[in-house]
Short mmCIF file of C-alpha atoms in Angstrom, two decimals:
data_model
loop_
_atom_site.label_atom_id
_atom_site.label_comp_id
_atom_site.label_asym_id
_atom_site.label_seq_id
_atom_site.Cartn_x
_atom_site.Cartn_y
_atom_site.Cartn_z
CA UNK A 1 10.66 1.62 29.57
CA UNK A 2 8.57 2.40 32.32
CA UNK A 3 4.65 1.72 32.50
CA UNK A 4 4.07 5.11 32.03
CA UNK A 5 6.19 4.91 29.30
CA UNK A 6 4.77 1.66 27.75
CA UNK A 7 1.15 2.73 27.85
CA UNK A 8 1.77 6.19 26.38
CA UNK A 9 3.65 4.06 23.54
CA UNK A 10 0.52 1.50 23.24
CA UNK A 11 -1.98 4.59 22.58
CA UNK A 12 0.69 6.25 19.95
CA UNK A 13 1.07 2.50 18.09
CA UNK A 14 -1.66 1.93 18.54
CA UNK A 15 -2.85 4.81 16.00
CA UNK A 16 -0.13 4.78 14.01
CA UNK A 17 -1.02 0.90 13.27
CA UNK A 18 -4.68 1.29 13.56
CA UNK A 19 -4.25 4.11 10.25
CA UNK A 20 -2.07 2.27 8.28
CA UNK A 21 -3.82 0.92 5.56
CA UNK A 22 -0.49 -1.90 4.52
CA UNK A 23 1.49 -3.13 7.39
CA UNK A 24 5.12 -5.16 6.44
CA UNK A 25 6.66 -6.81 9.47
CA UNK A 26 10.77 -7.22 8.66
CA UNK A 27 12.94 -10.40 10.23
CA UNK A 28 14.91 -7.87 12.24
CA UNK A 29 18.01 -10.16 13.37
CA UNK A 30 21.54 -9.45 13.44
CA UNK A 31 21.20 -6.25 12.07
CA UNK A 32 24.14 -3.15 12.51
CA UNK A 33 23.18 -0.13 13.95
CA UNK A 34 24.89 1.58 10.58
CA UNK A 35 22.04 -0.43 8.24
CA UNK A 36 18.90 0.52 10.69
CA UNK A 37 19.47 4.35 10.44
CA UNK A 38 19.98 3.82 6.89
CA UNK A 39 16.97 2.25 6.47
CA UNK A 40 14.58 4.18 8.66
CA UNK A 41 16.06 7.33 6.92
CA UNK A 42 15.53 5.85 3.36
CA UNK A 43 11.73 5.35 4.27
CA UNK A 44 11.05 8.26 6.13
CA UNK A 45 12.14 10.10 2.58
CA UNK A 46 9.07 7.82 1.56
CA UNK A 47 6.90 8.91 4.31
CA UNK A 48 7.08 5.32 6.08
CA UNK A 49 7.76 4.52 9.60
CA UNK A 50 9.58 1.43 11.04
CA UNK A 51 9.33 0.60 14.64
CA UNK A 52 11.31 -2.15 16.16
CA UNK A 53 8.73 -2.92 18.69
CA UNK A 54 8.41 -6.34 21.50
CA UNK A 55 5.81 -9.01 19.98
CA UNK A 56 3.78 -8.54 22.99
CA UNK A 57 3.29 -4.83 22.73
CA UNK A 58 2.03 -5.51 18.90
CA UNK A 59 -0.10 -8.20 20.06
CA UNK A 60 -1.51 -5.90 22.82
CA UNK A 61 -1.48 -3.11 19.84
CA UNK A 62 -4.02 -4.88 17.65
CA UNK A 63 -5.95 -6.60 20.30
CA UNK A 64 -9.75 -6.66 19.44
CA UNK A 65 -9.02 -4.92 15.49
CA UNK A 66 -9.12 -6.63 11.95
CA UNK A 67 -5.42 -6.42 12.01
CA UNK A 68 -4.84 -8.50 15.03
CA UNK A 69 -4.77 -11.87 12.61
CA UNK A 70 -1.16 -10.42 12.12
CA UNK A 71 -0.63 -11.12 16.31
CA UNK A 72 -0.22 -15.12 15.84
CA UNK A 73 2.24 -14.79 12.99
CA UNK A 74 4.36 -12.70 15.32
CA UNK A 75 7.96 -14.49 16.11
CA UNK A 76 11.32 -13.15 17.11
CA UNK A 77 12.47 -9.76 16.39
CA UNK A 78 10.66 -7.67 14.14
CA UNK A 79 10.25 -4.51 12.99
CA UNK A 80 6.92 -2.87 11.60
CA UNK A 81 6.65 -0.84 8.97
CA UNK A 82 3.81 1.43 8.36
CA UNK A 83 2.21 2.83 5.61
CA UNK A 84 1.56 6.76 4.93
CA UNK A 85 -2.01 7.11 3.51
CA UNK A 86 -1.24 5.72 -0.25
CA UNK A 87 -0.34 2.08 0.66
CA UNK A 88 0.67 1.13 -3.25
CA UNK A 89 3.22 3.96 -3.38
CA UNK A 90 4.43 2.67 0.08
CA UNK A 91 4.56 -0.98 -1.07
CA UNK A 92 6.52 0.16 -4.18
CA UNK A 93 8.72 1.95 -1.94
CA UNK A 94 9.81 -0.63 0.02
CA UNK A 95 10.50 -2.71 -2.38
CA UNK A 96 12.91 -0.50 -3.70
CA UNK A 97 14.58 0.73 -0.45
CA UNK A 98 14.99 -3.19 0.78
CA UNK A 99 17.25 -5.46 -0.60
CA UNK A 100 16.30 -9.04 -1.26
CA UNK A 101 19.76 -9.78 -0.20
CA UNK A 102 20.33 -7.42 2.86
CA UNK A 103 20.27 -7.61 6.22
CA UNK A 104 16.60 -7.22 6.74
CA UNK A 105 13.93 -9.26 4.94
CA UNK A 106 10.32 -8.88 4.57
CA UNK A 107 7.94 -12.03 6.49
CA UNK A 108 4.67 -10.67 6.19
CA UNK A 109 2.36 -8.12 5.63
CA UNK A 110 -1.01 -7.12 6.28
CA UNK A 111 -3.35 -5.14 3.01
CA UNK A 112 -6.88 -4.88 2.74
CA UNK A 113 -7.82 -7.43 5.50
CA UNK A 114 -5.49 -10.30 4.28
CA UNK A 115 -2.12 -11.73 5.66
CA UNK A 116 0.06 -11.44 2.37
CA UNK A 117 3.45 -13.55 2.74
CA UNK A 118 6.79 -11.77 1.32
CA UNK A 119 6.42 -12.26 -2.09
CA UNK A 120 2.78 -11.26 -2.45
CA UNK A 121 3.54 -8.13 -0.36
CA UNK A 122 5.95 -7.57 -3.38
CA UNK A 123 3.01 -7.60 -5.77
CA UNK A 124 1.05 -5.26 -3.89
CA UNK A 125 3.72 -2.92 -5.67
CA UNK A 126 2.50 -4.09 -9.26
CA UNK A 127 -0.83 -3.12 -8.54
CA UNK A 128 -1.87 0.20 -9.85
CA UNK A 129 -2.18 3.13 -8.02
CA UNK A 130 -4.85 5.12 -6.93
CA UNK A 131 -4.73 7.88 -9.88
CA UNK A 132 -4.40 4.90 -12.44
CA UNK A 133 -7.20 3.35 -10.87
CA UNK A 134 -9.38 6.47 -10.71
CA UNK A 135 -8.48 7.57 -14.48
CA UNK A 136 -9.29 3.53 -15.42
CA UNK A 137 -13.03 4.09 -13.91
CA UNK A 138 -13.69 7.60 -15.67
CA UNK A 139 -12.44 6.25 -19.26
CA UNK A 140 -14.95 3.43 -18.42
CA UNK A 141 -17.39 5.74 -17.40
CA UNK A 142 -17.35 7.91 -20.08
CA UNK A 143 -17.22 5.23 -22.71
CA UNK A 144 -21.02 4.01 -22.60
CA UNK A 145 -22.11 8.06 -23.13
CA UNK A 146 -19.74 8.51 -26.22
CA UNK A 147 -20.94 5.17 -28.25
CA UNK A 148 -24.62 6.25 -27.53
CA UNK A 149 -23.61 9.73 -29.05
CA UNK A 150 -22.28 7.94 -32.13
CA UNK A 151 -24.76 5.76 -32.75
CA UNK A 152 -27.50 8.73 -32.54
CA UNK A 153 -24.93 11.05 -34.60
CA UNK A 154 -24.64 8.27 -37.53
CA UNK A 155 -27.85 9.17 -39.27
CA UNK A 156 -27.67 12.80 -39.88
CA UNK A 157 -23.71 11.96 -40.94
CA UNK A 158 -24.65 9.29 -43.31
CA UNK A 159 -27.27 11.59 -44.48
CA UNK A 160 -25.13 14.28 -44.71
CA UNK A 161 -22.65 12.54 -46.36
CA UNK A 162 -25.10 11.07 -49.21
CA UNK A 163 -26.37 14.30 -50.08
CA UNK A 164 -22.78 15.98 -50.25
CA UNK A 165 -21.53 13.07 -52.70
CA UNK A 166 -25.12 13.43 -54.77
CA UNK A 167 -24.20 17.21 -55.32
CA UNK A 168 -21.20 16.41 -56.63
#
């Protein structure tokens, strides 16, 4: 890669990493050629990216935003893989697509400010999703409203009630 070439690269990474709300950096060693397309084609179905990218043009990547706490953590080869916009779905994703056992493991990741070692980026994918999240809130929401209705309803229906069972 030329510098023209490498700084073109920095600017595109740079946004692609700068967007991405949940980052996981893979051990990247020793792995075929065969197992890397699978992979990248497994989580570009998902609407990931992974980029087997130099530690120094990460490092220069993240220089000077939150997500350059990831930059000292940064050790042999790795690859990055990027969120789309929904970083639960993408966490759940990957934990399907890799394989404890595989080739590539998971050494960090990087969610909502915080360094999250492999497991925890594993629980990212137990957390609810956004829809689950914004359906929890409304049913909270609304729940306050509809006992205050009740309670102000309850007279008139006892009432009601007492006079139907005195006709009777």
């Amino acid at each position: 890669m030329n510098k023209a070439e490498k700084i073109e690269f920095v600017e595109r990474f740079t946004g692609q990493i700068g967007s991405a709300p949940l980052i996981v950096v893979t051990e990247y060693r020793a792995v075929k050629v065969a197992d890397s397309n699978s992979l990248r084609r497994r989580l570009e179905a998902k609407g990931l990216k992974l980029e087997v990218v130099k530690n120094t043009l990460v490092r220069r990547c993240v220089a000077g935003t939150p997500k350059e706490v990831i930059a000292d953590q940064l050790t042999g080869m790795n690859g990055v893989i990027m969120s789309g916009e929904d970083p639960i779905a993408s966490a759940k994703a990957i934990r399907e697509i890799i394989d404890p056992k595989g080739p590539i493991q998971i050494k960090f990741g990087y969610f909502d400010g915080v360094v999250l070692q492999a497991p925890e980026v594993l629980a990212v994918a137990d957390l609810p999703s956004r829809e689950d999240l914004l359906a929890t809130l409304l049913s909270t929401m609304q729940e306050g409203p509809r006992q205050i209705l009740g309670v102000i309803q309850g007279p008139p229906r006892d009432l009601l009630y007492l006079l139907t069972n005195y006709e009777s």
